[in-house]
XYZ file of C-alpha atoms in Angstrom:
497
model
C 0.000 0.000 0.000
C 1.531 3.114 -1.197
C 1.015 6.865 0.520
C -0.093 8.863 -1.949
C -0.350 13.235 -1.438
C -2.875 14.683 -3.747
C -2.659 18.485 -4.180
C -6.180 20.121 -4.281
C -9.305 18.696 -4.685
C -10.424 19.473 -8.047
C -12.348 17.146 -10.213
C -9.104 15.683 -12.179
C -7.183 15.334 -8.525
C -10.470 13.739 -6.792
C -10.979 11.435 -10.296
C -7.241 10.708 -9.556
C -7.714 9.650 -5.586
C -10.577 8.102 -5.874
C -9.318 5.070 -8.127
C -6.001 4.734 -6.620
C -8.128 4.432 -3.034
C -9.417 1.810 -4.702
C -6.311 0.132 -5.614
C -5.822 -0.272 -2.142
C -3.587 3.002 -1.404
C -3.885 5.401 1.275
C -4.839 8.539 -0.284
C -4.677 12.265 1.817
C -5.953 15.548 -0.389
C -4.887 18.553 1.068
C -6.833 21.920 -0.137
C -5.946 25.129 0.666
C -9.746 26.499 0.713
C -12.567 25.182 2.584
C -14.231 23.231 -0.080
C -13.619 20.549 -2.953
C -14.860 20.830 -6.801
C -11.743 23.441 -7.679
C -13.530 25.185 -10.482
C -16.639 23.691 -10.597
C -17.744 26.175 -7.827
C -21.103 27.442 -6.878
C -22.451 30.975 -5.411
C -25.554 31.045 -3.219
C -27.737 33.722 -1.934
C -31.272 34.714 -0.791
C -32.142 31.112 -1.674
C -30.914 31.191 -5.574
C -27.615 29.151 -6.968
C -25.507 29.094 -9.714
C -22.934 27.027 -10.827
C -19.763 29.143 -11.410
C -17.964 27.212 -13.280
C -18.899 24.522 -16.201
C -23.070 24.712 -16.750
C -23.073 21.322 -18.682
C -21.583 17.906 -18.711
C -20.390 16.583 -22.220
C -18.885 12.922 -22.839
C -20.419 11.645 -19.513
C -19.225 8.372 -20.139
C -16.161 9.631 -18.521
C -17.627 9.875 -15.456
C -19.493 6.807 -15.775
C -16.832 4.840 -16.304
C -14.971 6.564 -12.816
C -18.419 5.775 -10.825
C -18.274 1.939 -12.073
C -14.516 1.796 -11.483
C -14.858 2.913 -8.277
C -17.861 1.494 -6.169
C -20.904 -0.244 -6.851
C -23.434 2.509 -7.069
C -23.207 3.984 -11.136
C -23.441 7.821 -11.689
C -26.891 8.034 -12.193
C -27.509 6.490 -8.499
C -25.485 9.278 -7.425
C -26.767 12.387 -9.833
C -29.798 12.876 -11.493
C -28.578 13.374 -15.610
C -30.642 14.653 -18.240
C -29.850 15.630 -22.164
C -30.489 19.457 -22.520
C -32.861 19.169 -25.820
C -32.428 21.441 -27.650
C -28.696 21.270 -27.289
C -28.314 25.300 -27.843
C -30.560 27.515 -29.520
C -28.441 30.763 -31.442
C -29.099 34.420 -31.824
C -27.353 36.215 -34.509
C -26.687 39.696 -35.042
C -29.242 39.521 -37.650
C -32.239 38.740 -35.541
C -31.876 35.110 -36.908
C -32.640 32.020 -34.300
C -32.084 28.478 -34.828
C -32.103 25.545 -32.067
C -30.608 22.625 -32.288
C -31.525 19.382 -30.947
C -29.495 17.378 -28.353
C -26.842 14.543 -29.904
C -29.216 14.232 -33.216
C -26.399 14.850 -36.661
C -30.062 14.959 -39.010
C -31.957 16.999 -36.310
C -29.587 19.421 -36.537
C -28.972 19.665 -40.703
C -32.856 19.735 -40.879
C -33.108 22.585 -38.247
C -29.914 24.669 -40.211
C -31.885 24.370 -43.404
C -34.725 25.255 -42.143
C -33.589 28.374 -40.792
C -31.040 29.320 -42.849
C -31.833 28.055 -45.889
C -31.054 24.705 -48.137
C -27.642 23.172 -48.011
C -26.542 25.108 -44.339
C -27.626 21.402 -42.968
C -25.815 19.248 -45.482
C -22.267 21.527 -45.325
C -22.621 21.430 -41.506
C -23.211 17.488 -41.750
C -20.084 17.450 -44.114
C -18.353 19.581 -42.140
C -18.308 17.476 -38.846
C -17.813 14.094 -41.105
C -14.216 15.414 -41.264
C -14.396 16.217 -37.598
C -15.349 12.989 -37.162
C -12.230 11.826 -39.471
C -9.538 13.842 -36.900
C -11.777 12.788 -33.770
C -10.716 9.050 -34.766
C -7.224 9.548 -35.985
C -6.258 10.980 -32.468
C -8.965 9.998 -29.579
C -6.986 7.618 -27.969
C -3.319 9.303 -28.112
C -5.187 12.396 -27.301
C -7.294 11.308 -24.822
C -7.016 7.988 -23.307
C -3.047 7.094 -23.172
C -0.299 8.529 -21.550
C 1.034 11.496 -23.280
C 3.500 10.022 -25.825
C 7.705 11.366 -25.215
C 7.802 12.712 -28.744
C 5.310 15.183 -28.673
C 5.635 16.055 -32.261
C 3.454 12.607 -32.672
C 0.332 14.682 -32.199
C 1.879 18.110 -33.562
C 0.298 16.951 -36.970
C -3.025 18.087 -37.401
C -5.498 15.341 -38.260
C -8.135 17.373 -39.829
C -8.654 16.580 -43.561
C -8.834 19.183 -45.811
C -11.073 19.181 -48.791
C -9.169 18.760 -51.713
C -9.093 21.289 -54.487
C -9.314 24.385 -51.742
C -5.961 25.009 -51.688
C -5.521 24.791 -48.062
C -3.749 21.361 -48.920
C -1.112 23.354 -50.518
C 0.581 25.409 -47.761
C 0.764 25.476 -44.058
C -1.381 23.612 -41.825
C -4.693 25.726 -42.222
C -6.878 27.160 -38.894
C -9.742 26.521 -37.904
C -10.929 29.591 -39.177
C -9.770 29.178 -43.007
C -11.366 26.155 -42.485
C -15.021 27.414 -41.757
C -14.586 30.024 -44.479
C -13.534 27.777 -47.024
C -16.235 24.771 -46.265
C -19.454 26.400 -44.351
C -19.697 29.626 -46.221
C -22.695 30.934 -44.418
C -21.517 33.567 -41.688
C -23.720 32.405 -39.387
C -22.859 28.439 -39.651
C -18.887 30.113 -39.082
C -20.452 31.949 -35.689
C -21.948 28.124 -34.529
C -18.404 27.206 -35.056
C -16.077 29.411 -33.721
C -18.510 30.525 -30.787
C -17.855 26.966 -29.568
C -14.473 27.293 -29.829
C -14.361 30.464 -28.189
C -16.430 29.127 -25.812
C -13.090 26.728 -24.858
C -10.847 29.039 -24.834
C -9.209 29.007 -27.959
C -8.913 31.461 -30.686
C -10.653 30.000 -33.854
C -7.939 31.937 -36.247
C -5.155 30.383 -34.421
C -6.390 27.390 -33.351
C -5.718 24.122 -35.882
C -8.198 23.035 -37.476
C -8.518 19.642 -35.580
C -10.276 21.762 -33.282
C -13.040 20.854 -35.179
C -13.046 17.711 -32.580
C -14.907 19.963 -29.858
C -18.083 20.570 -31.396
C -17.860 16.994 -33.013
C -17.734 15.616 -29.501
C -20.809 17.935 -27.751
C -23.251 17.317 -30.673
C -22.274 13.201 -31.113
C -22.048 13.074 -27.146
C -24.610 15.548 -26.068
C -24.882 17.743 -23.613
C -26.051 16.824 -20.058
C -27.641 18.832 -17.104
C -27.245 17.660 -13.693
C -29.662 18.234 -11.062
C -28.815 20.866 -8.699
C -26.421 22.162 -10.977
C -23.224 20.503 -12.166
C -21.477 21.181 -8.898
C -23.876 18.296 -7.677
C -21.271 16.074 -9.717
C -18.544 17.692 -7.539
C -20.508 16.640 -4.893
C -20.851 12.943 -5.691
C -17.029 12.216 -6.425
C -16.028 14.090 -2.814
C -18.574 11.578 -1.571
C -17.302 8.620 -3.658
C -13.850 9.513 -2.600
C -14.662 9.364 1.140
C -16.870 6.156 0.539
C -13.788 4.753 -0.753
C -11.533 5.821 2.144
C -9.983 8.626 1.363
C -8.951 11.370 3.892
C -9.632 15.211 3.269
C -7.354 18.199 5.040
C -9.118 21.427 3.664
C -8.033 24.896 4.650
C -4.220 23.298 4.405
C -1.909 24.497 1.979
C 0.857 22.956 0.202
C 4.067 25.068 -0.421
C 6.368 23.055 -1.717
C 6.684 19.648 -2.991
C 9.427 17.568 -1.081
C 12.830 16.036 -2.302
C 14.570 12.807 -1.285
C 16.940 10.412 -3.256
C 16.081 11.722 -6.814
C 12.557 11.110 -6.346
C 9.191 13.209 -4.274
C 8.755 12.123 -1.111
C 6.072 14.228 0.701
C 4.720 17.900 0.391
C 5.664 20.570 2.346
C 2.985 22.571 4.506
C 2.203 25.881 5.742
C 3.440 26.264 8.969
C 7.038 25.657 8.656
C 9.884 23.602 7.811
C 8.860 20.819 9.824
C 5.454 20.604 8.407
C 5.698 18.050 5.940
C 3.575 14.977 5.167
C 5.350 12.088 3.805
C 4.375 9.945 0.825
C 5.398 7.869 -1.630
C 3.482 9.552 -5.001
C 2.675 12.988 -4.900
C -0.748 13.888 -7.323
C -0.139 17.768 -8.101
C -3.815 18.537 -9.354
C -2.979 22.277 -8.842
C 0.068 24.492 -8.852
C 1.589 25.072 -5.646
C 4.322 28.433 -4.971
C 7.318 26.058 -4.155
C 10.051 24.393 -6.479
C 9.539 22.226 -8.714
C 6.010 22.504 -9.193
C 5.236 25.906 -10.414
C 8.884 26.195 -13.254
C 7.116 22.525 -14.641
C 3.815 24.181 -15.416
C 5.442 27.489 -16.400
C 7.764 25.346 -18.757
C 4.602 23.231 -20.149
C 1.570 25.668 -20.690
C 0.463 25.789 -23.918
C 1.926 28.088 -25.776
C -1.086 29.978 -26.366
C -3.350 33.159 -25.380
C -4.806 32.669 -21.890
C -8.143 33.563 -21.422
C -10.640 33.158 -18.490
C -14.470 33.498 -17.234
C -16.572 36.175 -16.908
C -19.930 35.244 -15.106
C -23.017 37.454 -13.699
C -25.174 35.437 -11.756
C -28.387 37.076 -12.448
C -31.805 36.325 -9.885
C -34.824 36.987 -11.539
C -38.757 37.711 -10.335
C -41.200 35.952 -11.927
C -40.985 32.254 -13.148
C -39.310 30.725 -15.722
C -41.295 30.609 -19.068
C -41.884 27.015 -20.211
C -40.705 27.638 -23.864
C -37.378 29.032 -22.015
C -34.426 27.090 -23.987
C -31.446 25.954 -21.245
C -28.605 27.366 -23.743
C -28.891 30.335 -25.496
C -25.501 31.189 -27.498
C -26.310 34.985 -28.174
C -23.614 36.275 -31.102
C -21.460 39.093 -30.745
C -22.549 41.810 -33.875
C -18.496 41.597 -35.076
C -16.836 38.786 -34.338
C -13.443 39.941 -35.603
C -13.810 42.939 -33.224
C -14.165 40.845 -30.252
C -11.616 38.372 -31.142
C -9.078 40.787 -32.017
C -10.027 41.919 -28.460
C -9.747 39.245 -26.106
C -6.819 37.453 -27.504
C -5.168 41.289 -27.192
C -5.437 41.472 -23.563
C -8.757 44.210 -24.054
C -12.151 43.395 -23.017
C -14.824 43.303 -26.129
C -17.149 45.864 -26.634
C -19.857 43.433 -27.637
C -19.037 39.904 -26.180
C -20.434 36.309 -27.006
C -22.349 35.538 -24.327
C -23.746 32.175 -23.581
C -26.681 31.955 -21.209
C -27.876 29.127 -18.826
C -31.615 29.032 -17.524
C -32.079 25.465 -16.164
C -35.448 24.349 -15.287
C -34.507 23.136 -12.188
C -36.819 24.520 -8.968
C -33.792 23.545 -6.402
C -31.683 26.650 -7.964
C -34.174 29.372 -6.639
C -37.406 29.974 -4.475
C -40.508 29.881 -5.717
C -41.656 31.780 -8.636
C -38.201 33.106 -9.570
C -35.605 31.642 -12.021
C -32.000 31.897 -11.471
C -29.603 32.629 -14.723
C -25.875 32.290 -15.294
C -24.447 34.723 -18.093
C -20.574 33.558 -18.780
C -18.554 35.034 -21.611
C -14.775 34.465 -22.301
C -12.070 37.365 -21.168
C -8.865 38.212 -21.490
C -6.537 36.284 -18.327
C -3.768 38.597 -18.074
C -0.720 37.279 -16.429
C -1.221 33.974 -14.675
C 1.293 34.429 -12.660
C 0.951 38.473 -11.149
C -0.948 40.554 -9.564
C -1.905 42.551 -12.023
C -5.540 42.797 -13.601
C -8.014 43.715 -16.024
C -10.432 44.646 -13.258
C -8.450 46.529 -10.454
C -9.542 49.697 -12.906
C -12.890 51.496 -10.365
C -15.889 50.471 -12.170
C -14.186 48.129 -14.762
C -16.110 45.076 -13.349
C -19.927 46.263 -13.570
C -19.166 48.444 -16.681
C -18.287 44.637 -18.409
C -21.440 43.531 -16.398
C -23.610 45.542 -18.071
C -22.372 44.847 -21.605
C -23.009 41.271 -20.688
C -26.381 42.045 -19.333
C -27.124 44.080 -22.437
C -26.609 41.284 -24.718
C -28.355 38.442 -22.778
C -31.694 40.681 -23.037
C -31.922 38.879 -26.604
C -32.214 35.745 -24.849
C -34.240 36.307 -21.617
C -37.171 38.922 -22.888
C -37.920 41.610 -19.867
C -34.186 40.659 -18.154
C -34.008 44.478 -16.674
C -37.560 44.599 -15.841
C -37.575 41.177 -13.876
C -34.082 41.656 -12.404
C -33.630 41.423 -8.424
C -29.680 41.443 -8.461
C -26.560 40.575 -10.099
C -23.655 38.851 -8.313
C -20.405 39.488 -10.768
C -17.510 37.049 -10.730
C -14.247 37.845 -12.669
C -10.789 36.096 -13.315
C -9.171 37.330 -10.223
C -12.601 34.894 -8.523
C -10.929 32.227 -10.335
C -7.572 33.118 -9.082
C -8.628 32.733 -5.377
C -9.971 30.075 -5.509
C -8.033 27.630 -8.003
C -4.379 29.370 -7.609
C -4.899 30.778 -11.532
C -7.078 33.549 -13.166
C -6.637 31.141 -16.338
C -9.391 28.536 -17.626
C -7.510 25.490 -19.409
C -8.345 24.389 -22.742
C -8.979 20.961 -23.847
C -5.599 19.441 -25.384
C -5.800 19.686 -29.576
C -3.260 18.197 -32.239
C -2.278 19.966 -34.110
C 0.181 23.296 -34.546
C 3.569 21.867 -33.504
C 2.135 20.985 -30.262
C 1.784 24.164 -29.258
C -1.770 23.027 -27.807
C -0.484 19.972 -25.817
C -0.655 20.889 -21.570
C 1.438 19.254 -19.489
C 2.624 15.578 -19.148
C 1.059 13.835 -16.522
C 4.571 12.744 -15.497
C 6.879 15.097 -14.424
C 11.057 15.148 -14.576
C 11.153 14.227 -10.810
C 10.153 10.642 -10.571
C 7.240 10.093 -8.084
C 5.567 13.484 -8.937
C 2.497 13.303 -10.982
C -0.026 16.443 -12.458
C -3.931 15.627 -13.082
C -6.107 18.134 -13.578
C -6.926 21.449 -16.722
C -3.136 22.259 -16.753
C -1.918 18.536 -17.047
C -2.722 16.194 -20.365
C -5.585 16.072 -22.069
C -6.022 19.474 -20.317
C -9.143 21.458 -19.503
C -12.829 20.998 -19.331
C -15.191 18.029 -17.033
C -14.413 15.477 -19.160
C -10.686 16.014 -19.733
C -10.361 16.441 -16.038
C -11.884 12.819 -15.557
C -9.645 11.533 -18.069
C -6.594 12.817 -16.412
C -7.296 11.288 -13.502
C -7.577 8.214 -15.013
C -4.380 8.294 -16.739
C -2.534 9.344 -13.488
C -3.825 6.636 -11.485
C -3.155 4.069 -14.118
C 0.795 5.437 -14.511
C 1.457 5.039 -10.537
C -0.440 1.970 -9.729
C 0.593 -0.214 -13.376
C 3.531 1.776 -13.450
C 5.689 2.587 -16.723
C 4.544 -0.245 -18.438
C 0.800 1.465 -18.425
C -0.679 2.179 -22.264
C -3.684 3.923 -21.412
C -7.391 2.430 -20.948
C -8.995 -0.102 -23.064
C-alpha cells in the first residue's frame, strides 16, 4: 500500500484519488480552501444558486466509467442526468434564431436548413464528417493514453482538408480558413467558432482539428445535472470518502518535497517541519514552491490565456416554459471581439452564452436563477496585475453582458432582483490561476499539448486542466484516469482499453 499526497481537490485530482483508493492506497488531499470541486464552484444567496464554473456535462461516459470503477453505485444512483434538448438555440446579429436538438447529426442539418436556408444542414453534416475523421485519428493518443515522449506525434493536425481548396497546398490551415472555405454561411462560421471560443481558444489560431470539440458535444450531447453541475462535484467528494480517502481542507501545500532523486512528501504551511510524507505525490494544482510551479510554467500551452466572466443574475417571476437551457447569443463583429480578447482588451460586444435550467432547487418559488458567462482576457497567470483593479471596470463589463443576454431572456431588466459578478481574479482565489484550461488539440507543432502527466522528478504526478488532455469536465476525468493508471501499473501502463 503506497502513501499517496494529492494536491487540491479538483475534479481531475479527486478522479485521480478516488481510483487509486481503490487500488488499495492510502490517499490524503490537502486543499488550501474550505471546499472541494476546484472550479466547478457554486455561489448562493437569498435562496438562488448558480454554478460558477462549467453549466453542462459533455462525454459523460467519462464519469461513468470513474463511478463503475470505483464502487458499486453507477453515476446516475449518485446524480440525477438529463440531455439538454435542444442542445443550444443561437441568436445572430441579424435577428436570426435556430435551435438545435441534443446529440441528433439529421436533427440538426434539418433545423440549419430550415432556418437558414437549403444546403446550411448538409455543409454542416459534411463539415463534422471530417471532424469525425480527426476525432478518430487521435482519440486515444489524445485522450485515453499517456502522453506520448515525442510530442511532435500529435503536432500533426489530423483534420482533412477538402481537396481542391488550396488549403492542402501550404501550411497547416486554422480553424478559421477552415469554416470560411467549407461552411460559407456567416452564421454556420459563428456556430463554429462561438464553440471554440467558448473553450478558450482562438478559432484563427487554433488548428483546425479543433473541429473535434463541437464533433464531440453534438455526437455526445450535452447533459444537465440536477442541482447544478457542482452536484457532480458533490458525488465524487462523496465517492472519494466512501472509498476511504482522507480530506485536510483549509491546508496548503508550499512546496513539494525532495529525497533520493525522487518526491517524497509535500511541504505545509506552517514551517519547515510541516511536511507529510508519501510515496506519489498527485499535483492537481500548482503550488508556490520548487519544482512545481517552473514545470507548469515550462509546459503551458503556448497559447493566449483567457478566463471566465460570469453574472449570476436572480430573476422575479418564473421561468417561461418555452425558455431554452442554452442560449448562445452572437457578438454583432466577431473579428472585433476576437481581435479583443486574444489582445489582452475586453470586447465591446461579447459572445455571451446563457444558462436558464429548469430546475426549482436553484431558486425559491416563482423566480428563475440565470448564469451569463462570456470568455475574457486572463492577463498574467502568474501576477498581480488585472483587467479589473480599474474602479468600475467590473460592472461596466457587467452591463455589456447584461445588455446582450436581453436577446435571450425577454424583460431581463424589468424582472431583475440582483446581479452577483464574478471575474478572473474569482478564479484566481480560488483555483491558484485567473486562467481557464483548454482541452488538449493536435495539431500546430504541439503548441496546444498541456502538461505531461509525469513530471522530470520521478514520483511526482499532475492531473487536472493544466496537465494532459487538459481542460474541461471530461478532460479532467480523463486525467485522472491516466494518473492513477501510470502510478499503480507503473511505466509499463498504455492507457485504458
Amino acid at each position: 500500500m503506497a502513501r499517496i499526497a494529492v494536491i487540491g481537490a479538483g475534479m481531475g485530482a479527486m478522479a485521480a484519488a478516488a481510483r487509486l483508493a481503490v487500488a488499495g492506497n492510502r490517499v490524503t488531499v490537502y486543499e488550501r480552501s474550505g471546499t472541494y470541486g476546484g472550479s466547478v464552484g457554486r455561489f448562493e444567496r437569498e435562496g438562488f444558486a448558480f454554478d460558477t464554473g462549467p453549466g453542462l456535462l459533455h462525454l459523460p461516459a467519462v464519469y461513468r466509467d470513474l463511478f463503475v470503477k470505483t464502487g458499486k453505485e453507477p453515476l446516475e444512483r449518485c446524480v440525477e442526468l438529463t440531455q439538454v434538448d435542444p442542445a443550444v438555440r443561437h441568436v445572430f446579429p441579424d435577428g436570426t434564431e435556430v435551435s438545435l436538438p441534443n446529440a441528433s447529426r439529421g436533427g440538426v442539418a434539418s433545423a440549419l436548413d430550415e432556418v437558414l436556408g437549403a444546403g446550411a444542414g448538409e455543409r454542416w453534416s459534411a463539415y463534422l464528417g471530417r471532424a469525425r475523421t480527426a476525432w478518430d485519428a487521435t482519440r486515444r493518443p489524445l485522450l485515453e493514453e499517456p502522453l506520448r515522449a515525442d510530442r511532435k506525434a500529435l503536432g500533426r493536425d489530423p483534420y482533412p482538408a477538402v481537396r481542391g481548396s488550396g488549403l492542402l497546398r501550404r501550411r497547416p490551415p486554422t480553424l478559421a480558413e477552415v469554416a470560411q472555405r467549407e461552411l460559407g454561411d456567416p452564421r454556420l462560421v459563428a456556430v463554429l467558432e462561438s464553440g471554440v471560443l467558448a473553450y478558450g481558444l482562438d478559432p484563427r489560431s487554433a488548428p483546425a482539428a479543433a473541429a473535434v470539440l463541437p464533433y464531440m458535444e453534438q455526437t455526445f450531447g450535452s447533459w444537465y445535472v440536477r442541482g447544478g453541475i457542482r452536484a457532480l462535484a458533490q458525488a465524487l467528494y462523496e465517492r472519494c470518502l466512501a472509498r476511504g480517502v482522507e480530506f485536510a481542507f483549509g491546508t496548503e501545500v508550499t512546496g513539494v518535497r525532495e529525497k533520493d532523486g525522487r518526491a517524497a512528501g509535500v511541504e505545509l504551511a506552517g514551517g519547515t517541519d510541516a511536511v507529510a510524507e508519501a510515496d506519489f505525490v498527485v499535483s492537481g494544482a500548482p503550488v508556490p514552491g520548487a519544482p512545481v510551479p517552473a514545470l507548469y510554467k515550462h509546459h503551458v500551452p503556448a497559447v493566449p490565456a483567457t478566463g471566465r466572466f460570469v453574472v449570476c443574475v436572480a430573476l422575479s417571476g418564473a421561468r417561461p416554459g418555452d425558455a431554452v437551457h442554452r442560449t448562445v447569443v452572437h457578438a454583432a463583429d466577431r473579428s472585433a471581439e476576437l481581435g479583443a480578447v486574444f489582445d489582452g482588451r475586453l470586447p465591446e460586444r461579447p459572445t455571451v452564452t446563457v444558462l436558464r435550467p429548469d430546475d426549482p432547487t436553484l431558486h425559491p418559488e416563482e423566480h428563475e436563477s440565470v448564469t451569463l458567462t462570456t470568455v475574457v482576457p486572463a492577463g498574467d497567470l502568474w501576477s498581480a496585475d488585472s483587467l479589473w483593479s480599474e474602479p468600475g471596470a467590473t460592472e461596466r463589463f457587467a452591463d455589456r453582458v447584461l445588455a446582450a443576454a436581453a436577446a435571450a431572456v425577454p424583460g431581463l431588466s424589468e424582472r431583475l432582483l440582483w446581479r452577483e459578478v464574478r471575474t478572473p481574479d474569482d478564479t484566481l482565489r480560488e483555483t491558484g490561476l485567473r486562467q481557464v484550461p483548454a482541452p488538449a488539440l493536435a495539431g500546430a507543432g504541439g503548441d496546444y499539448l498541456p502538461a505531461d502527466n509525469r513530471s522530470p522528478l520521478p514520483g511526482l504526478l499532475f492531473a487536472g486542466g493544466f496537465a494532459h488532455p487538459g481542460g474541461g469536465l471530461a478532460h479532467a476525468g480523463m486525467s485522472g484516469a491516466l494518473v492513477a493508471g501510470l502510478i499503480v501499473e507503473g511505466a509499463g501502463f498504455r492507457g485504458s482499453q
